[in-house]
Short mmCIF file of C-alpha atoms in Angstrom, two decimals:
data_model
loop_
_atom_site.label_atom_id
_atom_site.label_comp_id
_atom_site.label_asym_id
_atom_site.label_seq_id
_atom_site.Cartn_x
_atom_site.Cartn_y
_atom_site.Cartn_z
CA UNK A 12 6.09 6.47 -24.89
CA UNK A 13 9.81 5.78 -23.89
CA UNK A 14 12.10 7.14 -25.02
CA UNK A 15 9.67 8.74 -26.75
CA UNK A 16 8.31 11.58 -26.39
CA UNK A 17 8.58 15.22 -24.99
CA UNK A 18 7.19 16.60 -21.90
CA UNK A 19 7.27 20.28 -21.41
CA UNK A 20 8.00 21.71 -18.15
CA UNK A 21 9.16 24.82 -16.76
CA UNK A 22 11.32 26.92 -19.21
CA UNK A 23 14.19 28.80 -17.41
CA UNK A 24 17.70 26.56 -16.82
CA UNK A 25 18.37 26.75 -13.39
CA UNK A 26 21.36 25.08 -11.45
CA UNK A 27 19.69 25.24 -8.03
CA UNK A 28 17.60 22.14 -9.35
CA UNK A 29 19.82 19.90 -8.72
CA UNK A 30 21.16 21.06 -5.54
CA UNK A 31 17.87 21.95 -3.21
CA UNK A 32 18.46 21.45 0.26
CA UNK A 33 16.31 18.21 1.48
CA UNK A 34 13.30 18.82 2.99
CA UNK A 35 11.14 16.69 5.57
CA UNK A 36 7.45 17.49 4.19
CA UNK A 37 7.40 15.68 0.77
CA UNK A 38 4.48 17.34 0.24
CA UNK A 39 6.20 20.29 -0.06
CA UNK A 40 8.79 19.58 -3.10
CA UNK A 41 8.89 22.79 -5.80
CA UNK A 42 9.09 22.34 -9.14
CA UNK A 43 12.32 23.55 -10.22
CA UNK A 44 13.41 25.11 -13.67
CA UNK A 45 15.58 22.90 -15.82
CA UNK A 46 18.87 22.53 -14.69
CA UNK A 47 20.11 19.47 -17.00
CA UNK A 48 23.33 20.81 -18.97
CA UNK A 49 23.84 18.32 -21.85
CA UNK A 50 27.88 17.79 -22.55
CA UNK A 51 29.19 18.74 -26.65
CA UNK A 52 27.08 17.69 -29.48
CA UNK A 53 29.93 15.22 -30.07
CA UNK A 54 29.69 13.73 -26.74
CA UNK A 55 26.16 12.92 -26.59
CA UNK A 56 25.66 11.63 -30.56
CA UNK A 57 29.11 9.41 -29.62
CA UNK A 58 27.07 7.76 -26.72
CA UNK A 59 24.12 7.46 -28.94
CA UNK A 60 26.35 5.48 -30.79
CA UNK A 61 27.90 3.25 -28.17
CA UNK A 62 24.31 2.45 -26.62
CA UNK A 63 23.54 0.77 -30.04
CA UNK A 64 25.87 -1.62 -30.64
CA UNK A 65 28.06 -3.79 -28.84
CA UNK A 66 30.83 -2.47 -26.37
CA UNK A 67 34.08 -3.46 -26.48
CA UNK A 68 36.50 -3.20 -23.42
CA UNK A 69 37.56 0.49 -25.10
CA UNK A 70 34.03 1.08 -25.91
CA UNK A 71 32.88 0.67 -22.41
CA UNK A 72 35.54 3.31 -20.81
CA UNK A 73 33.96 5.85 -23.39
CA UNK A 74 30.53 5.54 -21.90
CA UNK A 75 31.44 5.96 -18.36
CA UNK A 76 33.68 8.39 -18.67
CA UNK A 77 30.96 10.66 -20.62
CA UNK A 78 28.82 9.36 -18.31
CA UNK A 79 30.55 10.84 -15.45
CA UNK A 80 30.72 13.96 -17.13
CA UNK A 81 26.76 14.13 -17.62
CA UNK A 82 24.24 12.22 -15.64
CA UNK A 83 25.68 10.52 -13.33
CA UNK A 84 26.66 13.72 -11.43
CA UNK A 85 22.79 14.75 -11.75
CA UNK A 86 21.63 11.88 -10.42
CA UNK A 87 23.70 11.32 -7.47
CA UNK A 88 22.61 15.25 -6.62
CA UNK A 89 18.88 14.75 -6.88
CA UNK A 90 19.71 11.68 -4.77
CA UNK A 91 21.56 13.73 -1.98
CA UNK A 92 18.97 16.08 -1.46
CA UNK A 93 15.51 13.91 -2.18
CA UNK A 94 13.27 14.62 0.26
CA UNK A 95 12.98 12.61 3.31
CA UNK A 96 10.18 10.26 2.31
CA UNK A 97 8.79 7.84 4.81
CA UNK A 98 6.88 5.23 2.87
CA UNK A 99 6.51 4.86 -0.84
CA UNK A 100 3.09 6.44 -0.52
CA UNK A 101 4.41 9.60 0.21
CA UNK A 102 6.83 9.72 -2.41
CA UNK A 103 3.98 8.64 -4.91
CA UNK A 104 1.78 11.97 -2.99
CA UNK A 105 4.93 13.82 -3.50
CA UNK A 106 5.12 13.26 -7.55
CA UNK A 107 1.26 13.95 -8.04
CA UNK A 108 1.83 17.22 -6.57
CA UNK A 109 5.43 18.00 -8.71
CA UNK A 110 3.20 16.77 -11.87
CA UNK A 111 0.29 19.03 -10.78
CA UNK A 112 2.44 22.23 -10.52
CA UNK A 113 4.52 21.37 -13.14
CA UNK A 114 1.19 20.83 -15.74
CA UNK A 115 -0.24 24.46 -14.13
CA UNK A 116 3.09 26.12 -15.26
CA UNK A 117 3.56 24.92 -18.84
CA UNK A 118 5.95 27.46 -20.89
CA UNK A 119 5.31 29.53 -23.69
CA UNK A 120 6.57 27.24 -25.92
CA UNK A 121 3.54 24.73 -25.52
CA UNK A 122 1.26 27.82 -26.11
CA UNK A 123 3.19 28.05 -29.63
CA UNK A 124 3.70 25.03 -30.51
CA UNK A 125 -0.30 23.90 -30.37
CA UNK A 126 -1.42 27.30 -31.34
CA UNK A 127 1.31 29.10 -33.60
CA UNK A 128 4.07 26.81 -35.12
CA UNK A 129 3.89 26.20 -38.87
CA UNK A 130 3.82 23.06 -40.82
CA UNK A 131 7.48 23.43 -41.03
CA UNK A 132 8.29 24.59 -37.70
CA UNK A 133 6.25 21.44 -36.55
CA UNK A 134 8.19 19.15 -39.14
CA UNK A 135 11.30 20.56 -37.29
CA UNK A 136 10.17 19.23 -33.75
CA UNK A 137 9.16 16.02 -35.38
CA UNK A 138 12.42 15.47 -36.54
CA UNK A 139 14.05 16.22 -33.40
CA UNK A 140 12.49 13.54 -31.69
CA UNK A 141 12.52 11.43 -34.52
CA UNK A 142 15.47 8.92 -32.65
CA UNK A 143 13.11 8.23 -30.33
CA UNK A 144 10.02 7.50 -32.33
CA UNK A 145 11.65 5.34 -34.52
CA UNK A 146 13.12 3.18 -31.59
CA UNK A 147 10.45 3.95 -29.16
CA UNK A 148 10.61 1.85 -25.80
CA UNK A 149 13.45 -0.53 -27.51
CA UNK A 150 15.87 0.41 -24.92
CA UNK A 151 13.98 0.21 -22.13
CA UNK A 152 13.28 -3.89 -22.19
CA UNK A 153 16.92 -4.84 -20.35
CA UNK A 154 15.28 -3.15 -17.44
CA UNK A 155 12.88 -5.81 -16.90
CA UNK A 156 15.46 -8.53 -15.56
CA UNK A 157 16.84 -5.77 -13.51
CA UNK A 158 14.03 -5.53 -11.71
CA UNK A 159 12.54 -7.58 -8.46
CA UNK A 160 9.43 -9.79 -10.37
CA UNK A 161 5.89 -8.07 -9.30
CA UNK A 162 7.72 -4.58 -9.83
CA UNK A 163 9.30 -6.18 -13.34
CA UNK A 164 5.65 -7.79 -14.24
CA UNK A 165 3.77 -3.81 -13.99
CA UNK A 166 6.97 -2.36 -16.24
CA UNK A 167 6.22 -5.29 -18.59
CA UNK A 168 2.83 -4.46 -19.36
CA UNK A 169 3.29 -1.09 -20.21
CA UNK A 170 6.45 -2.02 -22.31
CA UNK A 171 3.58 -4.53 -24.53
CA UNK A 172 1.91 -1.92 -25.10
CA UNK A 173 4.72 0.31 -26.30
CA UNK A 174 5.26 -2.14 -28.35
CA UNK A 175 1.75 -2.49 -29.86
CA UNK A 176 1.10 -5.73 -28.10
CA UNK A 177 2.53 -7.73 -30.95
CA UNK A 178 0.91 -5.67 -33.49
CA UNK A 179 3.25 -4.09 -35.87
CA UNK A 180 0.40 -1.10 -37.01
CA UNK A 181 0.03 -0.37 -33.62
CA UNK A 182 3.34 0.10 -32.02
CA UNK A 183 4.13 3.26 -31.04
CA UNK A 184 7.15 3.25 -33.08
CA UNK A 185 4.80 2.52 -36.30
CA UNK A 186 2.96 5.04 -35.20
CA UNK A 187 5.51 7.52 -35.67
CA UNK A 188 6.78 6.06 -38.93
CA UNK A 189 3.11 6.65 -40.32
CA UNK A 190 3.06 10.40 -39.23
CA UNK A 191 7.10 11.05 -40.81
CA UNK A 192 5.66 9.17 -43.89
CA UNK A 193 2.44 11.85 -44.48
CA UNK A 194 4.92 14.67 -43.98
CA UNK A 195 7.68 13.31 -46.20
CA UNK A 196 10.40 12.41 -44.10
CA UNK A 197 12.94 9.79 -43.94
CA UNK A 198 12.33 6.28 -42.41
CA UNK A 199 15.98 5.98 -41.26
CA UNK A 200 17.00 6.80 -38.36
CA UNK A 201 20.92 7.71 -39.44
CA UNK A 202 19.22 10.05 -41.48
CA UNK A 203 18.60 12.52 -38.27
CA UNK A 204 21.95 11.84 -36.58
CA UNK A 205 23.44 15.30 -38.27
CA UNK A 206 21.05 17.72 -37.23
CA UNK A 207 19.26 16.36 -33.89
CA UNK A 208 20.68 18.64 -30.98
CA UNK A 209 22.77 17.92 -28.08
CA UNK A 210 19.25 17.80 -25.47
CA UNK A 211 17.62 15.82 -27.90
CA UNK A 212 20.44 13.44 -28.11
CA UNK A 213 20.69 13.50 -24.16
CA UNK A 214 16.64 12.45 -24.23
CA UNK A 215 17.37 9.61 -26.07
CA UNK A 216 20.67 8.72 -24.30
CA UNK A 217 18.76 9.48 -20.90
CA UNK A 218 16.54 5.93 -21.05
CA UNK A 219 19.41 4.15 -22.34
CA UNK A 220 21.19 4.69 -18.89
CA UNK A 221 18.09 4.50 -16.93
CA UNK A 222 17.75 0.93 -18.20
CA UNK A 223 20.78 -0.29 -18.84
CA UNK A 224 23.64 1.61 -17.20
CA UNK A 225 22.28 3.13 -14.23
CA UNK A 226 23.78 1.53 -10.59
CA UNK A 227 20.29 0.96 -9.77
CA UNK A 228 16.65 0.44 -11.53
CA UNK A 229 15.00 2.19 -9.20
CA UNK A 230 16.20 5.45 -11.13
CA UNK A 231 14.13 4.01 -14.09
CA UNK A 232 10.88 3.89 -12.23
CA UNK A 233 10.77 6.69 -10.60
CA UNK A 234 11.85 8.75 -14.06
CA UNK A 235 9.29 6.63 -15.90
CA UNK A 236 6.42 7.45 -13.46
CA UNK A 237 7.28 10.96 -14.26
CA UNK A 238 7.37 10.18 -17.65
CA UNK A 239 3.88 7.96 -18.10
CA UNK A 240 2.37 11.00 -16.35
CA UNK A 241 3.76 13.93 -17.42
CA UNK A 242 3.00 12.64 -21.18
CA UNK A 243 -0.85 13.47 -20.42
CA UNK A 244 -0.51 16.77 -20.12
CA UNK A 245 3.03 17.25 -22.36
CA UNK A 246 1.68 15.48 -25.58
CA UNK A 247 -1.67 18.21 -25.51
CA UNK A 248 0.52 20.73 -27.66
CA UNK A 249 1.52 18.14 -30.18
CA UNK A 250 -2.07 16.76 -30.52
CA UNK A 251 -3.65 19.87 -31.00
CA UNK A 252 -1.12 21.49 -33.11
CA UNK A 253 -1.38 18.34 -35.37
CA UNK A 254 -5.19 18.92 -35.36
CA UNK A 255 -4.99 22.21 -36.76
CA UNK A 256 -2.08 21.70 -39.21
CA UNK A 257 -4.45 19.00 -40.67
CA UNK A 258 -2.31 16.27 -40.27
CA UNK A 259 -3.91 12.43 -40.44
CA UNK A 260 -1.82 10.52 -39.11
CA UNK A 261 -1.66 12.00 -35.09
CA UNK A 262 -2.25 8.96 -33.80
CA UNK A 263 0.90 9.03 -31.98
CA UNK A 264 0.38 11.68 -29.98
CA UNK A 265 -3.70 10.73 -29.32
CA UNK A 266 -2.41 7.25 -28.57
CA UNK A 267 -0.39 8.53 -25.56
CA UNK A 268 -3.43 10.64 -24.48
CA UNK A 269 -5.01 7.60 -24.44
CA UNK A 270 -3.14 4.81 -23.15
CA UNK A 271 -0.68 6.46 -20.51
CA UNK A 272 -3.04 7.06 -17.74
CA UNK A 273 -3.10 3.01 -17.82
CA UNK A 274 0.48 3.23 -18.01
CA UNK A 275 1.03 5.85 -15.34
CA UNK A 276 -1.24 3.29 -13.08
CA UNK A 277 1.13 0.23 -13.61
CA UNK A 278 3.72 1.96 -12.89
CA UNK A 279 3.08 3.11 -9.48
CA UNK A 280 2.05 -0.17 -8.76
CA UNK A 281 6.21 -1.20 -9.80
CA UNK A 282 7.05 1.22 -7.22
CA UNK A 283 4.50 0.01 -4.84
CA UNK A 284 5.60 -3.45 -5.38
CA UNK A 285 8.82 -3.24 -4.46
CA UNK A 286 9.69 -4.96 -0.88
CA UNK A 287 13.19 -2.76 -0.37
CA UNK A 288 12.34 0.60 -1.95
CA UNK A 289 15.16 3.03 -2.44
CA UNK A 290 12.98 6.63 -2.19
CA UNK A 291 16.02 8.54 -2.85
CA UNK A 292 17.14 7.17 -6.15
CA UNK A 293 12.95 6.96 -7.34
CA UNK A 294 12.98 10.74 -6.69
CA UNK A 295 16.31 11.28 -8.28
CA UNK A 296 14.46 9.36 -11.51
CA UNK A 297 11.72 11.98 -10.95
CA UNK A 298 13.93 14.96 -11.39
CA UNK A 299 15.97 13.85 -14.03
CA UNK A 300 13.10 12.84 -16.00
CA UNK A 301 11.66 15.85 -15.78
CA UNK A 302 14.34 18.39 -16.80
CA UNK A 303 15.86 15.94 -19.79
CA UNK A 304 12.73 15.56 -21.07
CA UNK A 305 11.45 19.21 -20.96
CA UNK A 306 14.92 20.66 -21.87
CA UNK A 307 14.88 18.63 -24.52
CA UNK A 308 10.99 19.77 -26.08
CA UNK A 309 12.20 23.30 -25.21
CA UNK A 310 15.68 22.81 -27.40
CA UNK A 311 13.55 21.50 -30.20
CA UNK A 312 10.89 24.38 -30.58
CA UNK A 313 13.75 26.46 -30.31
CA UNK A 314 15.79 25.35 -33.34
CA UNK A 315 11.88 25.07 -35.11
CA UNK A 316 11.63 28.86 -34.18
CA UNK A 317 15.15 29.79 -35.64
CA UNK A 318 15.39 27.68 -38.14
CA UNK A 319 12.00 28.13 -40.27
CA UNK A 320 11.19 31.70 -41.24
#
């Protein structure tokens, strides 16, 4: 999953995320409430729009200045106060201990979604991340040139298999085409440009920057360690509430269940790999990952919950 898919975390917006004092025990990093603010609904579906096409001198200026206003703030935070990581190792320690705190404290809102939500409440979320689906890991291949070769080389892999390996049926973007199809829902993606929300937007947006616009790669692998990891837990809710709303064509969600602990493998290896590792700007990746992506699953149950009687 890239840009793909929803991970939920801890449910409570909180602005002392971003702005933790450092610590020097890695081992000891709390997982903090979401503290990602996403700029107007105009802002972020603007961007959206700049990211697919190509900029001109005037389109440029746009995306850093709303950049500016967003993420790049974020991430130079989470980059001030990363823990004080010695080798790569401990960083890596440092994440499977966020990820296992972060999986024991899953919020409500997975409990509803798998257990609760409605056909049409679940048609909602679906639709929320449906600019991802339909695009799923196409933004993310300009980060491979960006990146030193043997750290490039474990990225690559687990973009193939985004990408189904060559096989159209199987890429995961297919894969969420087949599951919009059985519940009736548009193919195109300008179609969901009207009613996806700001966070959702900003989920989208987020690997966009991480690939493309960010200073530095190294923001992209540490947020997409999170993210190959985090999915094993995060995509439970969706599976099983597919399961019981009797839905066939799941295989989207199982896939991930599936595939990403290969993927969550390779890419600690790309971090491993890497002769000059910047641990600061791999945690920042971490952090930002994780609140963009859970804000995000947390703004689209929402909307499912007030939206759908």
């Amino acid at each position: 999953m890239s840009t793909t898919s929803a991970a939920p975390t801890a449910s409570t917006p909180s602005a002392a995320a971003a702005s933790a004092p450092a610590t020097a025990a890695p081992s000891a990093v709390p997982v903090a409430a979401h503290s990602i603010t996403a700029p107007a609904a105009t802002s972020q579906r603007e961007l959206h729009s700049l990211y697919r096409r190509v900029p001109n001198l005037g389109d440029y200026g746009s995306m850093t200045a709303i950049e500016e206003r967003w993420i790049l703030p974020k991430a130079r935070a989470y980059e001030a106060s990363a823990p004080r990581f010695g080798s790569a190792g401990e960083l890596l320690q440092a994440l499977k201990e966020f990820l296992a705190e972060e999986e024991a404290s899953l919020p409500e809102s997975a409990t509803f979604l798998a257990e609760h939500a409605t056909l049409d409440q679940f048609k909602v979320v679906v639709r929320q991340f449906a600019l991802d689906g339909l695009t799923e890991s196409e933004s993310l291949l300009p980060v491979v040139p960006r990146l030193p070769y043997r750290s490039a080389m474990a990225v690559f892999r687990v973009l193939i298999d985004e990408l189904g390996c060559g096989n159209e049926e199987k890429a995961h973007s297919q894969l969420y085409r087949d599951l919009l199809t059985e519940l009736g829902m548009s193919l195109r993606l300008d179609d969901y440009l009207d009613e996806t929300t700001p966070e959702c937007f900003a989920y989208v947006n987020m690997f966009h920057w991480l690939a493309s616009r960010a200073p530095s790669p190294q923001y992209f692998l540490g947020a997409y360690a999170y993210f190959e990891t985090s999915v094993l837990y995060a995509f439970q809710s969706f599976a099983r509430a597919a399961r019981r709303l009797g839905i066939t064509h799941d295989a989207y969600y199982t896939e991930h269940l599936y595939i990403d602990s290969y993927h969550s493998s390779h890419m600690r290896t790309a971090i491993r790999s890497l002769d000059e590792p910047d641990l600061a700007k791999i945690w920042a990746g971490v952090r930002l990952a994780s609140d963009i992506v859970g804000t995000a699953t947390e703004a689209a149950v929402a909307r499912a919950r007030e939206t759908v009687a």
